[in-house]
mmCIF file of C-alpha atoms and ligand atoms in Angstrom:
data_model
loop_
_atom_site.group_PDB
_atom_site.id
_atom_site.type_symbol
_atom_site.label_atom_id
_atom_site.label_comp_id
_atom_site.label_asym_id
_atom_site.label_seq_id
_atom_site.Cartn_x
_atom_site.Cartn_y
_atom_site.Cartn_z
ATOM 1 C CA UNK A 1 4.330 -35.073 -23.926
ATOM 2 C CA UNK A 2 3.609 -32.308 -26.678
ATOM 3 C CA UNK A 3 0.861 -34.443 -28.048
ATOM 4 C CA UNK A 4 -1.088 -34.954 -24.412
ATOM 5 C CA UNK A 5 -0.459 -31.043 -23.981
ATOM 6 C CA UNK A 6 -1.935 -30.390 -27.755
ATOM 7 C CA UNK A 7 -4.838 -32.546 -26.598
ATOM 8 C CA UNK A 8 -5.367 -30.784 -23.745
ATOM 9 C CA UNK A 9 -5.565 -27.189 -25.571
ATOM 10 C CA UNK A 10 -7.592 -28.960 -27.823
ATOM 11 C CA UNK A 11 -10.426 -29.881 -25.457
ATOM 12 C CA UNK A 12 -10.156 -26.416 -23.579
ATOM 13 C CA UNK A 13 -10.704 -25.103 -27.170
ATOM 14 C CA UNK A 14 -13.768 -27.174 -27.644
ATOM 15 C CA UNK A 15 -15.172 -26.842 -24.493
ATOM 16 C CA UNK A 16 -14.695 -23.322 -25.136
ATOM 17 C CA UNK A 17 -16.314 -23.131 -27.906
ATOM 18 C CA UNK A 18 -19.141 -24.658 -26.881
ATOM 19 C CA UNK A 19 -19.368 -21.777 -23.509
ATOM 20 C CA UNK A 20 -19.456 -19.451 -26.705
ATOM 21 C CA UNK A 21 -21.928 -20.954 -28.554
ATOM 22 C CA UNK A 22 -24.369 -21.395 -25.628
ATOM 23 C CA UNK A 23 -23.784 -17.629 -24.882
ATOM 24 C CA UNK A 24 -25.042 -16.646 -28.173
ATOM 25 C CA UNK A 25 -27.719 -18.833 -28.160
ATOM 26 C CA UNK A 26 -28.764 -18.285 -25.134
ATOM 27 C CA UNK A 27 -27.714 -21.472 -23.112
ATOM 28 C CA UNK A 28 -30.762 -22.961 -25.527
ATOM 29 C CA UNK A 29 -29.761 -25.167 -27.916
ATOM 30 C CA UNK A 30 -33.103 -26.609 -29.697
ATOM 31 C CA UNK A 31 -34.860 -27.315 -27.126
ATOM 32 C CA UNK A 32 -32.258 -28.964 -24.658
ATOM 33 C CA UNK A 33 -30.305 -26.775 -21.867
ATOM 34 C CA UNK A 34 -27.252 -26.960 -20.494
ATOM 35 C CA UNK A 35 -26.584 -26.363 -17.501
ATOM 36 C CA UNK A 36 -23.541 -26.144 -14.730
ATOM 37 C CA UNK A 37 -24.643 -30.110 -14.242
ATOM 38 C CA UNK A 38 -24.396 -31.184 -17.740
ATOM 39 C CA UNK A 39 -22.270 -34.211 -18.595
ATOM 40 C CA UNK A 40 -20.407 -33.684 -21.690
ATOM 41 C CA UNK A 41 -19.051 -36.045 -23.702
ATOM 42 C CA UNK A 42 -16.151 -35.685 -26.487
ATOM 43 C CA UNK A 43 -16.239 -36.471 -29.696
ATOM 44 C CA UNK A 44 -13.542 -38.985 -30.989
ATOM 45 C CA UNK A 45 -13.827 -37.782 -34.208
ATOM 46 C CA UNK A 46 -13.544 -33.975 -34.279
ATOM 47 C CA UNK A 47 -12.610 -33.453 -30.895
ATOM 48 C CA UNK A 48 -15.889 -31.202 -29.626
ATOM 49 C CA UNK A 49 -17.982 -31.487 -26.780
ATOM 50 C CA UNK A 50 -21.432 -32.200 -27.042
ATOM 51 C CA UNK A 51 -24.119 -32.678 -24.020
ATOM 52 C CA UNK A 52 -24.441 -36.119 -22.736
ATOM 53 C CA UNK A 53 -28.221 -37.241 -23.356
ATOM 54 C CA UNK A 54 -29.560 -40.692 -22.108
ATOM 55 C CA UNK A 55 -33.265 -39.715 -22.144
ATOM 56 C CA UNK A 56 -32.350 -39.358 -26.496
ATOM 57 C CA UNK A 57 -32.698 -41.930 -28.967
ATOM 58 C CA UNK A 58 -30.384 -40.427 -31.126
ATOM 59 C CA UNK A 59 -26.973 -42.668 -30.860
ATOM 60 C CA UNK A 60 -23.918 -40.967 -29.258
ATOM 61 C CA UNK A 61 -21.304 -43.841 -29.241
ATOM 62 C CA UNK A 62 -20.382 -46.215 -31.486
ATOM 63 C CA UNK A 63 -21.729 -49.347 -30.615
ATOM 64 C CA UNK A 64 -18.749 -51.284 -32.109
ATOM 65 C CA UNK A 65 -16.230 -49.491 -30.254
ATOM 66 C CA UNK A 66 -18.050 -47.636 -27.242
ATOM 67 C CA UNK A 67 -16.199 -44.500 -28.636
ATOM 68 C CA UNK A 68 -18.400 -41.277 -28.861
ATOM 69 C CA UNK A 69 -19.249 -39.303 -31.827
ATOM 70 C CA UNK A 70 -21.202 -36.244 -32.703
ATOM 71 C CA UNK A 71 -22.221 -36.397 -36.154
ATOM 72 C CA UNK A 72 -25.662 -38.379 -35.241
ATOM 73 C CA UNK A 73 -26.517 -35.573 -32.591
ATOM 74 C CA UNK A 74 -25.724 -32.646 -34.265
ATOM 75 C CA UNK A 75 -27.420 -33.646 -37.413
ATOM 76 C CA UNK A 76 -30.578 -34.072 -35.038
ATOM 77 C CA UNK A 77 -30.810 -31.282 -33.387
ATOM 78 C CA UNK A 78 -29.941 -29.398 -37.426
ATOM 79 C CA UNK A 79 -26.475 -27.820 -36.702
ATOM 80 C CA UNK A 80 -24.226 -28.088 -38.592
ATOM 81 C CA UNK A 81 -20.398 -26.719 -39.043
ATOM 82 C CA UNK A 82 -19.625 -23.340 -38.370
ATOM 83 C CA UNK A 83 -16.513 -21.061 -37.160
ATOM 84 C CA UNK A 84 -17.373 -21.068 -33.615
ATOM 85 C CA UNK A 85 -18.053 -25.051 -33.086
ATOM 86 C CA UNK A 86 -16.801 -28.039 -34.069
ATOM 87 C CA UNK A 87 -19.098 -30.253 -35.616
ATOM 88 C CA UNK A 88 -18.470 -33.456 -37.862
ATOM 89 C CA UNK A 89 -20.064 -33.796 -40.761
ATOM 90 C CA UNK A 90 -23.644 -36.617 -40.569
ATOM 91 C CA UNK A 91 -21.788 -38.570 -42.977
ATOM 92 C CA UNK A 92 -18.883 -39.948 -40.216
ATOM 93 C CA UNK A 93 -21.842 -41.639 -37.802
ATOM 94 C CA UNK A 94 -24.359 -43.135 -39.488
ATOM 95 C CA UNK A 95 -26.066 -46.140 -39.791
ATOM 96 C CA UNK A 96 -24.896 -48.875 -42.036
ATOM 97 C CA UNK A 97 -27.483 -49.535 -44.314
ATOM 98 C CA UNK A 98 -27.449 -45.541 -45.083
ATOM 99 C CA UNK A 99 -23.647 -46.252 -45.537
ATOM 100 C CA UNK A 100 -21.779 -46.578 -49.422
ATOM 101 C CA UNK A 101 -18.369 -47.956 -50.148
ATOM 102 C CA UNK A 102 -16.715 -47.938 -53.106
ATOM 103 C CA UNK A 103 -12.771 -49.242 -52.018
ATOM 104 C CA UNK A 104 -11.881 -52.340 -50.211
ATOM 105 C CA UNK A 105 -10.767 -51.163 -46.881
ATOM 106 C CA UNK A 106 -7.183 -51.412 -46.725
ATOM 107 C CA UNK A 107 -7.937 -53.740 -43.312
ATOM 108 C CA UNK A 108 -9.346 -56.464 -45.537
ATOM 109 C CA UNK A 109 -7.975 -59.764 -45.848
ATOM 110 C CA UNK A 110 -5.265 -59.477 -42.636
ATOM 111 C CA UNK A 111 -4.417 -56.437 -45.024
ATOM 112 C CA UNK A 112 -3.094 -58.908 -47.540
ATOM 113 C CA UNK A 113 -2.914 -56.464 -50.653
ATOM 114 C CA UNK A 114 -2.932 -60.250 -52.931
ATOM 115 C CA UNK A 115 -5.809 -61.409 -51.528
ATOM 116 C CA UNK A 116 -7.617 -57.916 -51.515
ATOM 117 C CA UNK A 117 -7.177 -57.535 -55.528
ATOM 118 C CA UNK A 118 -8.254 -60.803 -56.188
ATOM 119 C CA UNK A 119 -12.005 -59.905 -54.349
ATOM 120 C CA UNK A 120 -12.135 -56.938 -56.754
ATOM 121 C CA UNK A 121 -10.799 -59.196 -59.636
ATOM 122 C CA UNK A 122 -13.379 -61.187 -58.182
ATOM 123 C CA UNK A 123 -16.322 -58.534 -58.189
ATOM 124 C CA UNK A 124 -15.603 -57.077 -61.653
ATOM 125 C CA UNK A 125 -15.694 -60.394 -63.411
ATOM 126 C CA UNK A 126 -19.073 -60.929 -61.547
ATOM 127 C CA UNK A 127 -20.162 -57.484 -63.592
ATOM 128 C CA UNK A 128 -21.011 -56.111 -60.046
ATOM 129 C CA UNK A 129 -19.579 -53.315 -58.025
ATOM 130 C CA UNK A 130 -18.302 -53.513 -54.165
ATOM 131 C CA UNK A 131 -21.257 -51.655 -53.360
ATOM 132 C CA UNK A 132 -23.837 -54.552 -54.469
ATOM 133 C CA UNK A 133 -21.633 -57.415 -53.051
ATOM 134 C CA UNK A 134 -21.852 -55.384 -49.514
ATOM 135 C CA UNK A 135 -25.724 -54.856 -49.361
ATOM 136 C CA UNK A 136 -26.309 -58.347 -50.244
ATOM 137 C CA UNK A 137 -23.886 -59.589 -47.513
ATOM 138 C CA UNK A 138 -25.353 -56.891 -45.133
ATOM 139 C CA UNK A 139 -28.923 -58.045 -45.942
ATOM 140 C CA UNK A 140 -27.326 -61.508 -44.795
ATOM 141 C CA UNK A 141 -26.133 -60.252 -41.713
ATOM 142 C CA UNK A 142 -28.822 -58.720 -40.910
ATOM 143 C CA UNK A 143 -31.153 -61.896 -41.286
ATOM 144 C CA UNK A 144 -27.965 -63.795 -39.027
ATOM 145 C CA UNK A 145 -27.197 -65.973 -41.634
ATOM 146 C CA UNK A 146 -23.396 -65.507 -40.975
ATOM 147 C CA UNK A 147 -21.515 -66.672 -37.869
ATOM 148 C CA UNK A 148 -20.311 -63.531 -35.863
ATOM 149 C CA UNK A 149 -17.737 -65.428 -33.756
ATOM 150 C CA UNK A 150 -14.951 -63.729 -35.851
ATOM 151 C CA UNK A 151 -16.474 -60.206 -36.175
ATOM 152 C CA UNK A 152 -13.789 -57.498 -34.799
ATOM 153 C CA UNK A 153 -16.784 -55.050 -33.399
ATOM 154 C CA UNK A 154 -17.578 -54.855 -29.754
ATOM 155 C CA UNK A 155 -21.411 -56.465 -29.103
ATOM 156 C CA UNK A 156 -20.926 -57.932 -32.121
ATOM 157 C CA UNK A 157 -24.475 -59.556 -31.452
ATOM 158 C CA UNK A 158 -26.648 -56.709 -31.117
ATOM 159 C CA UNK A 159 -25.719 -54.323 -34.199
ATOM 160 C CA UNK A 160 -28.179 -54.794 -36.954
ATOM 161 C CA UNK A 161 -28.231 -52.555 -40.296
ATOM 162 C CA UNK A 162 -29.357 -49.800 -38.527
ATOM 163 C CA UNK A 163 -26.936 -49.286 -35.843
ATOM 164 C CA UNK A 164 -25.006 -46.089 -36.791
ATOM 165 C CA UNK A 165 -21.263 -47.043 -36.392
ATOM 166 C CA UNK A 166 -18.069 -44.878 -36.836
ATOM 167 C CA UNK A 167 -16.046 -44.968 -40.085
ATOM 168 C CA UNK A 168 -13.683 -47.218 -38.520
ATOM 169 C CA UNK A 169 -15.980 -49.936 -37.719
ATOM 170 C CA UNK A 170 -17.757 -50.004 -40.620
ATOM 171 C CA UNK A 171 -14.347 -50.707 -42.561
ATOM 172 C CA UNK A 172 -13.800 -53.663 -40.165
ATOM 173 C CA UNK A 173 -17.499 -54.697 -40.339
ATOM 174 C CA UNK A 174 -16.949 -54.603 -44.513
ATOM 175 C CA UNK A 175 -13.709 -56.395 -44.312
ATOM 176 C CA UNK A 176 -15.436 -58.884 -42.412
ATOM 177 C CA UNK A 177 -18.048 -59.031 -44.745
ATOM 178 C CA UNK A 178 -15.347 -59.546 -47.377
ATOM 179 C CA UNK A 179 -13.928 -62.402 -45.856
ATOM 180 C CA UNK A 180 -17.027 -64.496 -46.303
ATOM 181 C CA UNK A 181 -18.079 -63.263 -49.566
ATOM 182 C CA UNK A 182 -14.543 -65.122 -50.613
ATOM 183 C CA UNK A 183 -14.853 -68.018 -48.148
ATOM 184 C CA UNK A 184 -18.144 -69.037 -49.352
ATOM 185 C CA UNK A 185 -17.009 -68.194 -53.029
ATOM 186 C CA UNK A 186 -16.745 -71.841 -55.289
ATOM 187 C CA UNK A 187 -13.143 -72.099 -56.779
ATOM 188 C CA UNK A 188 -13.846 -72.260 -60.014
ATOM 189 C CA UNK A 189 -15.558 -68.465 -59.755
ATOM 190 C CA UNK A 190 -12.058 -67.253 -58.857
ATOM 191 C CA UNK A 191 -9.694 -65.760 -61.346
ATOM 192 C CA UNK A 192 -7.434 -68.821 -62.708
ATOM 193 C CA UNK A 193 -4.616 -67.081 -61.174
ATOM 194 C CA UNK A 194 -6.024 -67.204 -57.915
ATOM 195 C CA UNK A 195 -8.359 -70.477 -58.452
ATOM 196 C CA UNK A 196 -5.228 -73.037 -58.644
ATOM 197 C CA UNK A 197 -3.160 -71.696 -55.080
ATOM 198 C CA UNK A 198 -3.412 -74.267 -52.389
ATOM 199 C CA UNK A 199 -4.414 -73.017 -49.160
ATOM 200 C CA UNK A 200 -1.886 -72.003 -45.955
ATOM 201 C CA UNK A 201 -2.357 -74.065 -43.358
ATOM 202 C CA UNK A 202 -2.611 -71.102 -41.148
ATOM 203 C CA UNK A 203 -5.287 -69.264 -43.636
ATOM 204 C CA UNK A 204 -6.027 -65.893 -42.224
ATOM 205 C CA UNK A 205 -4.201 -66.025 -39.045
ATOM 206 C CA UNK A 206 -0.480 -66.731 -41.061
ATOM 207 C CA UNK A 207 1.901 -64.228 -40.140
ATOM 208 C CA UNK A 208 4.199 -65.252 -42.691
ATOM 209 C CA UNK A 209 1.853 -63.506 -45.047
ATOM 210 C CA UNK A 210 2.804 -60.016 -43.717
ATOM 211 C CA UNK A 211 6.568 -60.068 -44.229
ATOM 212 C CA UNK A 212 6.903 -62.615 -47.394
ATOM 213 C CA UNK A 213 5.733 -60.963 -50.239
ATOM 214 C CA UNK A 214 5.891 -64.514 -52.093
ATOM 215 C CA UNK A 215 4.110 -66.519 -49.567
ATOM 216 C CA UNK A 216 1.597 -63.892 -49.702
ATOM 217 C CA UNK A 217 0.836 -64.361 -53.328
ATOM 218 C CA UNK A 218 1.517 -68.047 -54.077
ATOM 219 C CA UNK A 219 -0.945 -69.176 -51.120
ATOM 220 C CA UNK A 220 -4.397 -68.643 -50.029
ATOM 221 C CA UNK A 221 -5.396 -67.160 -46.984
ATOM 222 C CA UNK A 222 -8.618 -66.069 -47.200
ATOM 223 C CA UNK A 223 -9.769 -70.017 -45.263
ATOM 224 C CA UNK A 224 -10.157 -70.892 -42.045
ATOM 225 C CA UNK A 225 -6.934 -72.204 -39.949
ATOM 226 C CA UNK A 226 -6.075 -75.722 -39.962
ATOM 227 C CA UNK A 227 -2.719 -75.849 -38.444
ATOM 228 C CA UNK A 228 -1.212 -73.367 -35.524
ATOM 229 C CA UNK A 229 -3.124 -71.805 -32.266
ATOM 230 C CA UNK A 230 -6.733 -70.321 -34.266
ATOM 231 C CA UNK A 231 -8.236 -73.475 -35.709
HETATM 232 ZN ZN1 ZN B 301 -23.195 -27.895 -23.104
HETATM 233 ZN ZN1 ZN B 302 -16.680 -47.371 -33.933
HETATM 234 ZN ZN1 ZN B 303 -17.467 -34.773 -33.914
HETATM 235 ZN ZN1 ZN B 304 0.531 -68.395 -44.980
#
């Protein structure tokens, strides 16, 4: 109840904001007005309103989870952060070939913290850095060489490496990415450790993974299902 009342001071404040800012730019804001009729839409991120623009080709929702954010449309129309308006910064919507990473998302691997360190195990033996492994496997993508059945983003078909996506979905696109980086990885390029575990029947879908610490660690699950409702 205090939350959804926070929320709601929280948009008045935006919305506010933005009144003030259009007073003191005279209702002109580069080139585009607003007017009584304007559809605004919030931004997920930061929580301010920006004018709803379908005649624009700059992005305003994130087109792996249909949320909207701002940082794409401010950027574009050059305005950036300032005491009167909320703004997030270009760097949270963006498209992902303009994206870097330097962690493994913590969502990687069912968040299985085994199988994450053995992919940067993995990547350091290689002599590369995440960063390398994820344009090559984005460059992949982007040709459709990988099956998208499995991809957690919503029309998972249509995003190429230049649809901007949220921070969020990029993580899930990289973990995804991640996945089949190890799946398509020959054993004996593992770390010996990790090279001689047999595989859970239930590979990535195994819940047992999340609350047996030893399960976790003595079997793979970075594979494909053979046993239980996902095969
Ligand atoms: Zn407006
Ligand atoms: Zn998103
Ligand atoms: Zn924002
Ligand atoms: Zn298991």
């Amino acid at each position: 109840m205090w939350q959804f009342f926070l929320s709601k001071i929280s948009i008045l404040k935006s919305g506010l904001f933005h009144v003030i800012l259009l007073l003191l730019l005279g209702t002109e804001l580069c080139g585009f007005r607003c007017n009584q009729n304007t559809v605004h839409l919030q931004c997920h991120a930061c929580g301010g309103m920006m004018p709803s623009r379908t005649n624009n080709n700059v992005p305003q929702h994130c087109l792996g989870c249909d949320r909207a954010f701002c940082g794409a449309y401010w950027h574009a129309q050059r305005l950036s952060r300032s005491d009167f308006h909320v703004v997030c910064s270009h760097e949270t919507f963006k498209p992902i070939s303009e994206r870097t990473i330097s962690r493994i998302p913590f969502l990687a691997h069912e968040t299985n913290r085994h199988e994450q360190d053995i992919t940067e195990r993995c990547i350091r033996q290689m002599g590369r850095t995440l960063q390398d492994v994820i344009s090559d496997w984005i460059v992949k993508f982007n040709n459709r060489e990988i099956d998208r059945t499995r991809m957690p983003l919503n029309h998972a078909e249509m995003v190429t490496a230049s649809t901007h996506v949220c921070n969020q979905c990029y993580d899930k696109l990289v973990s995804f990415l991640l996945y089949w980086f190890r799946v398509t990885m020959p054993k004996y390029l593992l770390p010996p450790d990790a090279a001689n575990r047999e595989d859970c029947w239930y590979g990535y879908a195994c819940r047992t993974q999340h609350h047996n610490e030893d399960h976790a660690r003595k079997r793979n699950h970075v594979c494909r299902p053979t046993r239980g409702s996902n095969i």
